[in-house]
Amino acid sequence: MNMPPHHYPHEDPEPDVFDLLATRTALIVTANLLRMPTEHREPLELAAHAGVLEMWEKAVPELRRMLLLQAAWEARGRFTGEADDDAARYAGYFSDAAAAAAAGGMTERADFVHLAAPPFLTAQSLAFDRDESAVSLVATLLLARHIPGRWT
């Protein structure tokens, strides 16, 4: 198996595929609702009402990290929101980091998601901090809202 440098597969257990798909689908639906002009709730309020916050809190940290970085890669360079809170600052950081990685020649989302580089380590820290689960969820939703087309 050919791994990129600084990738430690023994520290990166694959989350359950069902959990991955169910959580990602819930994020996509919530992000799509946030795009609607008639939706006036804040991301955390909508996520809590729809049960997405509870789902996010029950997800393993590796899954939260993976989905956060996937959303950042898909929305790279597109998040230009005001960084008025921690979630928006994280969303901006991850979007910029993904754009910089792509500009530096990275072409695969999997490399950005799994390469033990500063964005990975920041996402890891955020995902494992149970007290910040709402922040990581909102950052992921802010990024997902800026994904053009489909989240593949």
Coordinates of N, CA and C in Angstrom, one line a residue:
M1 N 0.8 -1.2 0.0 CA 0.0 0.0 0.0 C 0.9 1.2 0.0
N2 N 0.6 2.1 -0.9 CA 1.4 3.4 -1.1 C 0.7 4.5 -0.3
M3 N 1.3 5.0 0.8 CA 0.7 6.0 1.6 C 1.5 7.3 1.4
P4 N 0.8 8.5 1.4 CA 1.5 9.7 1.3 C 2.4 9.9 2.6
P5 N 3.4 10.7 2.5 CA 4.2 11.0 3.7 C 3.4 11.5 4.9
H6 N 3.7 11.1 6.1 CA 3.0 11.6 7.3 C 1.6 11.1 7.4
H7 N 1.3 10.0 6.7 CA -0.1 9.4 6.9 C 0.1 8.2 7.7
Y8 N -0.7 8.1 8.8 CA -0.6 7.1 9.8 C -1.9 6.3 9.8
P9 N -2.0 5.2 8.9 CA -3.2 4.5 8.9 C -3.6 3.9 10.2
H10 N -2.7 3.5 11.0 CA -3.1 2.9 12.3 C -3.8 3.8 13.2
E11 N -3.7 5.2 12.9 CA -4.4 6.1 13.7 C -5.6 6.6 13.1
D12 N -6.0 6.0 11.9 CA -7.1 6.6 11.1 C -8.1 5.5 10.8
P13 N -8.8 5.0 11.9 CA -9.8 3.9 11.6 C -10.9 4.4 10.7
E14 N -11.3 3.6 9.8 CA -12.4 4.0 8.9 C -13.7 3.9 9.6
P15 N -14.5 5.0 9.6 CA -15.8 5.0 10.2 C -16.7 4.0 9.5
D16 N -17.7 3.6 10.2 CA -18.7 2.7 9.7 C -19.3 3.4 8.4
V17 N -19.5 2.7 7.3 CA -20.0 3.3 6.1 C -21.4 3.8 6.3
F18 N -22.2 3.1 7.0 CA -23.6 3.5 7.2 C -23.6 4.9 8.0
D19 N -22.8 5.0 9.0 CA -22.7 6.2 9.8 C -22.2 7.4 8.9
L20 N -21.2 7.1 8.1 CA -20.7 8.1 7.1 C -21.8 8.6 6.2
L21 N -22.5 7.7 5.5 CA -23.5 8.0 4.6 C -24.7 8.7 5.2
A22 N -25.1 8.2 6.4 CA -26.3 8.8 7.1 C -25.9 10.2 7.6
T23 N -24.8 10.4 8.1 CA -24.4 11.7 8.7 C -24.2 12.7 7.5
R24 N -23.5 12.2 6.5 CA -23.2 13.1 5.3 C -24.5 13.5 4.7
T25 N -25.5 12.6 4.5 CA -26.8 12.9 4.0 C -27.5 13.9 4.8
A26 N -27.5 13.8 6.1 CA -28.1 14.8 7.0 C -27.5 16.1 6.9
L27 N -26.2 16.2 6.7 CA -25.5 17.4 6.5 C -25.9 18.1 5.2
I28 N -25.9 17.3 4.2 CA -26.3 17.8 2.8 C -27.7 18.4 2.9
V29 N -28.7 17.7 3.5 CA -30.0 18.1 3.5 C -30.1 19.4 4.3
T30 N -29.4 19.5 5.5 CA -29.4 20.7 6.3 C -28.8 21.9 5.6
A31 N -27.6 21.6 4.9 CA -27.0 22.7 4.1 C -27.9 23.2 3.0
N32 N -28.6 22.3 2.3 CA -29.5 22.7 1.3 C -30.7 23.5 1.8
L33 N -31.2 23.2 3.0 CA -32.2 24.0 3.7 C -31.6 25.4 4.0
L34 N -30.4 25.5 4.5 CA -29.8 26.8 4.8 C -29.6 27.7 3.6
R35 N -29.5 27.1 2.4 CA -29.4 27.9 1.2 C -30.7 28.5 0.7
M36 N -31.8 28.0 1.3 CA -33.2 28.5 0.8 C -33.4 29.9 1.4
P37 N -33.9 30.8 0.6 CA -34.1 32.2 1.1 C -35.2 32.2 2.2
T38 N -36.1 31.3 2.2 CA -37.1 31.3 3.2 C -36.7 30.7 4.6
E39 N -35.5 30.1 4.6 CA -34.9 29.6 5.9 C -34.2 30.7 6.7
H40 N -34.8 31.0 7.8 CA -34.2 32.1 8.6 C -33.5 31.6 9.9
R41 N -33.5 30.3 10.1 CA -32.9 29.8 11.3 C -31.4 29.8 11.1
E42 N -30.7 30.0 12.2 CA -29.2 29.8 12.2 C -28.9 28.4 12.0
P43 N -27.6 28.1 11.5 CA -27.3 26.7 11.3 C -27.4 25.8 12.5
L44 N -27.0 26.2 13.7 CA -27.1 25.4 14.9 C -28.5 25.1 15.3
E45 N -29.4 26.2 15.2 CA -30.8 26.0 15.5 C -31.5 25.0 14.6
L46 N -31.2 25.1 13.3 CA -31.8 24.2 12.3 C -31.3 22.8 12.6
A47 N -30.0 22.6 12.8 CA -29.4 21.3 13.0 C -29.9 20.7 14.3
A48 N -30.1 21.5 15.3 CA -30.7 20.9 16.6 C -32.1 20.5 16.4
H49 N -32.9 21.3 15.7 CA -34.3 21.0 15.4 C -34.4 19.7 14.6
A50 N -33.6 19.5 13.6 CA -33.6 18.4 12.7 C -33.0 17.1 13.2
G51 N -32.4 17.2 14.4 CA -31.7 16.0 15.0 C -30.3 15.8 14.5
V52 N -29.8 16.7 13.7 CA -28.4 16.6 13.1 C -27.4 16.8 14.2
L53 N -27.6 17.7 15.1 CA -26.7 18.0 16.2 C -26.5 16.7 17.0
E54 N -27.6 16.1 17.3 CA -27.5 14.8 18.1 C -26.7 13.7 17.3
M55 N -27.0 13.6 16.1 CA -26.3 12.7 15.2 C -24.8 13.0 15.2
W56 N -24.5 14.3 15.0 CA -23.1 14.7 15.0 C -22.4 14.4 16.3
E57 N -23.0 14.6 17.4 CA -22.4 14.4 18.7 C -22.2 12.9 19.0
K58 N -23.0 12.0 18.4 CA -22.9 10.6 18.5 C -21.9 10.0 17.6
A59 N -21.5 10.7 16.5 CA -20.6 10.2 15.5 C -19.2 10.1 16.1
V60 N -18.4 9.2 15.7 CA -17.0 9.0 16.2 C -16.2 10.3 15.7
P61 N -15.3 10.7 16.5 CA -14.5 11.9 16.1 C -13.8 11.8 14.7
E62 N -13.4 10.6 14.3 CA -12.8 10.4 13.0 C -13.8 10.7 11.9
L63 N -15.0 10.4 12.1 CA -16.1 10.7 11.1 C -16.3 12.2 11.0
R64 N -16.4 12.9 12.2 CA -16.5 14.3 12.2 C -15.4 15.0 11.5
R65 N -14.2 14.6 11.8 CA -13.0 15.1 11.1 C -13.0 14.9 9.6
M66 N -13.4 13.7 9.2 CA -13.4 13.4 7.8 C -14.4 14.2 7.1
L67 N -15.6 14.4 7.6 CA -16.7 15.2 7.0 C -16.4 16.6 6.9
L68 N -15.7 17.1 8.0 CA -15.3 18.5 8.0 C -14.3 18.8 6.9
L69 N -13.3 17.9 6.8 CA -12.3 18.1 5.7 C -12.8 17.9 4.3
Q70 N -13.8 16.9 4.2 CA -14.4 16.7 2.9 C -15.2 18.0 2.5
A71 N -15.9 18.5 3.4 CA -16.7 19.8 3.1 C -15.7 20.9 2.7
A72 N -14.6 21.0 3.4 CA -13.6 22.1 3.1 C -13.1 21.9 1.7
W73 N -12.7 20.6 1.4 CA -12.2 20.4 0.0 C -13.2 20.7 -1.1
E74 N -14.4 20.3 -0.9 CA -15.5 20.6 -1.9 C -15.8 22.1 -2.0
A75 N -15.6 22.8 -0.9 CA -16.0 24.2 -0.9 C -14.7 25.1 -0.9
R76 N -13.6 24.5 -1.3 CA -12.3 25.2 -1.2 C -12.4 26.6 -2.0
G77 N -11.9 27.6 -1.2 CA -11.8 28.9 -1.8 C -13.1 29.6 -2.0
R78 N -14.2 29.0 -1.6 CA -15.6 29.6 -1.8 C -16.2 30.2 -0.5
F79 N -15.6 29.9 0.6 CA -16.1 30.4 1.9 C -15.5 31.8 2.1
T80 N -16.3 32.8 2.0 CA -15.8 34.1 2.2 C -16.7 34.9 3.2
G81 N -17.3 34.1 4.1 CA -18.2 34.7 5.1 C -17.4 35.5 6.1
E82 N -18.1 36.3 6.8 CA -17.5 37.1 7.9 C -17.2 36.1 9.1
A83 N -16.0 36.2 9.6 CA -15.5 35.4 10.7 C -15.9 36.0 12.0
D84 N -17.2 36.0 12.3 CA -17.7 36.6 13.5 C -17.8 35.6 14.7
D85 N -17.5 34.4 14.5 CA -17.5 33.4 15.6 C -16.5 32.3 15.2
D86 N -16.4 31.4 16.2 CA -15.4 30.3 16.0 C -15.7 29.4 14.8
A87 N -16.9 29.1 14.6 CA -17.3 28.2 13.5 C -17.0 28.8 12.2
A88 N -17.3 30.1 12.0 CA -16.9 30.8 10.8 C -15.4 30.9 10.6
R89 N -14.7 31.2 11.7 CA -13.2 31.3 11.6 C -12.7 29.9 11.1
Y90 N -13.2 28.8 11.7 CA -12.7 27.5 11.3 C -13.1 27.2 9.8
A91 N -14.3 27.6 9.5 CA -14.7 27.3 8.1 C -13.8 28.1 7.1
G92 N -13.5 29.3 7.4 CA -12.6 30.1 6.6 C -11.2 29.5 6.5
Y93 N -10.7 29.1 7.7 CA -9.4 28.5 7.7 C -9.3 27.2 6.9
F94 N -10.3 26.3 7.0 CA -10.3 25.0 6.3 C -10.5 25.3 4.8
S95 N -11.4 26.2 4.4 CA -11.6 26.5 3.0 C -10.3 27.1 2.4
D96 N -9.7 28.0 3.1 CA -8.4 28.5 2.6 C -7.3 27.5 2.5
A97 N -7.3 26.6 3.5 CA -6.2 25.5 3.5 C -6.4 24.6 2.3
A98 N -7.7 24.3 2.1 CA -8.0 23.4 0.9 C -7.6 24.0 -0.4
A99 N -7.9 25.3 -0.5 CA -7.6 26.1 -1.7 C -6.1 26.1 -1.9
A100 N -5.4 26.4 -0.8 CA -3.9 26.4 -0.9 C -3.3 25.0 -1.3
A101 N -3.9 24.0 -0.7 CA -3.4 22.6 -1.1 C -3.7 22.4 -2.5
A102 N -4.8 22.7 -3.1 CA -5.1 22.6 -4.5 C -4.2 23.4 -5.3
A103 N -3.9 24.6 -4.9 CA -3.0 25.5 -5.7 C -1.6 24.9 -5.6
G104 N -1.2 24.2 -4.6 CA 0.1 23.6 -4.4 C 0.2 22.3 -5.2
G105 N -0.8 21.9 -5.9 CA -0.7 20.7 -6.7 C -1.5 19.5 -6.2
M106 N -2.1 19.6 -5.0 CA -2.9 18.5 -4.5 C -4.2 18.4 -5.4
T107 N -4.5 17.2 -5.9 CA -5.6 17.0 -6.8 C -6.7 16.1 -6.2
E108 N -6.4 15.3 -5.2 CA -7.3 14.3 -4.6 C -7.9 14.8 -3.3
R109 N -9.2 14.7 -3.1 CA -9.8 15.1 -1.8 C -9.3 14.1 -0.7
A110 N -9.1 12.9 -1.1 CA -8.6 11.9 -0.1 C -7.3 12.3 0.5
D111 N -6.4 12.9 -0.3 CA -5.1 13.3 0.2 C -5.3 14.5 1.2
F112 N -6.2 15.4 0.9 CA -6.4 16.5 1.8 C -7.1 16.0 3.1
V113 N -7.9 15.1 3.0 CA -8.7 14.5 4.2 C -7.8 13.7 5.1
H114 N -6.9 13.0 4.5 CA -6.1 12.0 5.3 C -4.6 12.3 5.5
L115 N -4.1 13.3 4.9 CA -2.7 13.7 5.0 C -2.5 14.4 6.4
A116 N -1.6 13.9 7.2 CA -1.4 14.5 8.5 C -0.6 15.8 8.4
A117 N -1.3 16.8 7.9 CA -0.8 18.2 7.7 C -1.5 19.1 8.7
P118 N -1.1 20.4 8.8 CA -1.8 21.3 9.7 C -3.4 21.3 9.7
P119 N -4.0 21.3 8.5 CA -5.5 21.3 8.5 C -6.0 20.0 9.1
F120 N -5.4 18.9 8.8 CA -5.8 17.6 9.4 C -5.7 17.6 10.9
L121 N -4.6 18.1 11.4 CA -4.3 18.2 12.9 C -5.3 19.1 13.5
T122 N -5.6 20.2 12.9 CA -6.6 21.2 13.5 C -8.0 20.6 13.5
A123 N -8.3 19.9 12.4 CA -9.7 19.2 12.3 C -9.7 18.1 13.3
Q124 N -8.6 17.4 13.5 CA -8.5 16.3 14.5 C -8.8 16.8 15.9
S125 N -8.1 17.9 16.2 CA -8.3 18.5 17.5 C -9.7 19.0 17.7
L126 N -10.3 19.6 16.8 CA -11.7 20.1 16.9 C -12.7 18.9 17.0
A127 N -12.5 17.9 16.2 CA -13.4 16.7 16.1 C -13.3 15.9 17.4
F128 N -12.2 15.9 18.1 CA -12.1 15.1 19.3 C -12.5 15.9 20.6
D129 N -12.7 17.2 20.4 CA -13.1 18.0 21.5 C -14.6 18.0 21.6
R130 N -15.2 17.2 22.5 CA -16.6 17.0 22.6 C -17.3 18.3 23.0
D131 N -16.6 19.2 23.7 CA -17.2 20.5 24.1 C -17.4 21.4 22.9
E132 N -16.7 21.1 21.8 CA -16.8 22.0 20.6 C -17.5 21.3 19.5
S133 N -18.3 20.3 19.8 CA -19.0 19.6 18.7 C -20.0 20.5 18.0
A134 N -20.6 21.4 18.6 CA -21.5 22.4 17.9 C -20.7 23.3 17.0
V135 N -19.5 23.7 17.4 CA -18.6 24.5 16.6 C -18.2 23.7 15.3
S136 N -17.8 22.5 15.5 CA -17.3 21.7 14.3 C -18.5 21.4 13.4
L137 N -19.7 21.2 13.9 CA -20.9 21.0 13.1 C -21.2 22.2 12.3
V138 N -21.3 23.4 13.0 CA -21.6 24.6 12.2 C -20.6 24.9 11.2
A139 N -19.3 24.7 11.5 CA -18.2 25.0 10.5 C -18.4 24.1 9.3
T140 N -18.8 22.8 9.5 CA -19.0 21.9 8.4 C -20.2 22.3 7.6
L141 N -21.3 22.8 8.3 CA -22.5 23.2 7.6 C -22.2 24.5 6.8
L142 N -21.4 25.4 7.4 CA -21.1 26.6 6.6 C -20.3 26.3 5.4
L143 N -19.4 25.4 5.5 CA -18.7 24.9 4.3 C -19.6 24.2 3.3
A144 N -20.4 23.3 3.8 CA -21.3 22.5 2.9 C -22.3 23.4 2.2
R145 N -22.7 24.5 2.8 CA -23.6 25.4 2.1 C -22.9 26.1 0.9
H146 N -21.6 26.1 0.9 CA -20.9 26.7 -0.2 C -20.4 25.7 -1.3
I147 N -20.7 24.5 -1.1 CA -20.3 23.5 -2.1 C -21.1 23.7 -3.4
P148 N -20.4 23.9 -4.5 CA -21.2 24.1 -5.8 C -21.6 22.7 -6.3
G149 N -22.8 22.6 -6.7 CA -23.3 21.3 -7.3 C -23.4 20.2 -6.2
R150 N -22.9 19.1 -6.4 CA -23.1 17.9 -5.5 C -21.8 17.7 -4.7
W151 N -22.1 17.2 -3.5 CA -21.0 16.8 -2.6 C -20.8 15.3 -2.9
T152 N -19.7 15.0 -3.6 CA -19.4 13.7 -4.0 C -18.6 12.9 -3.1

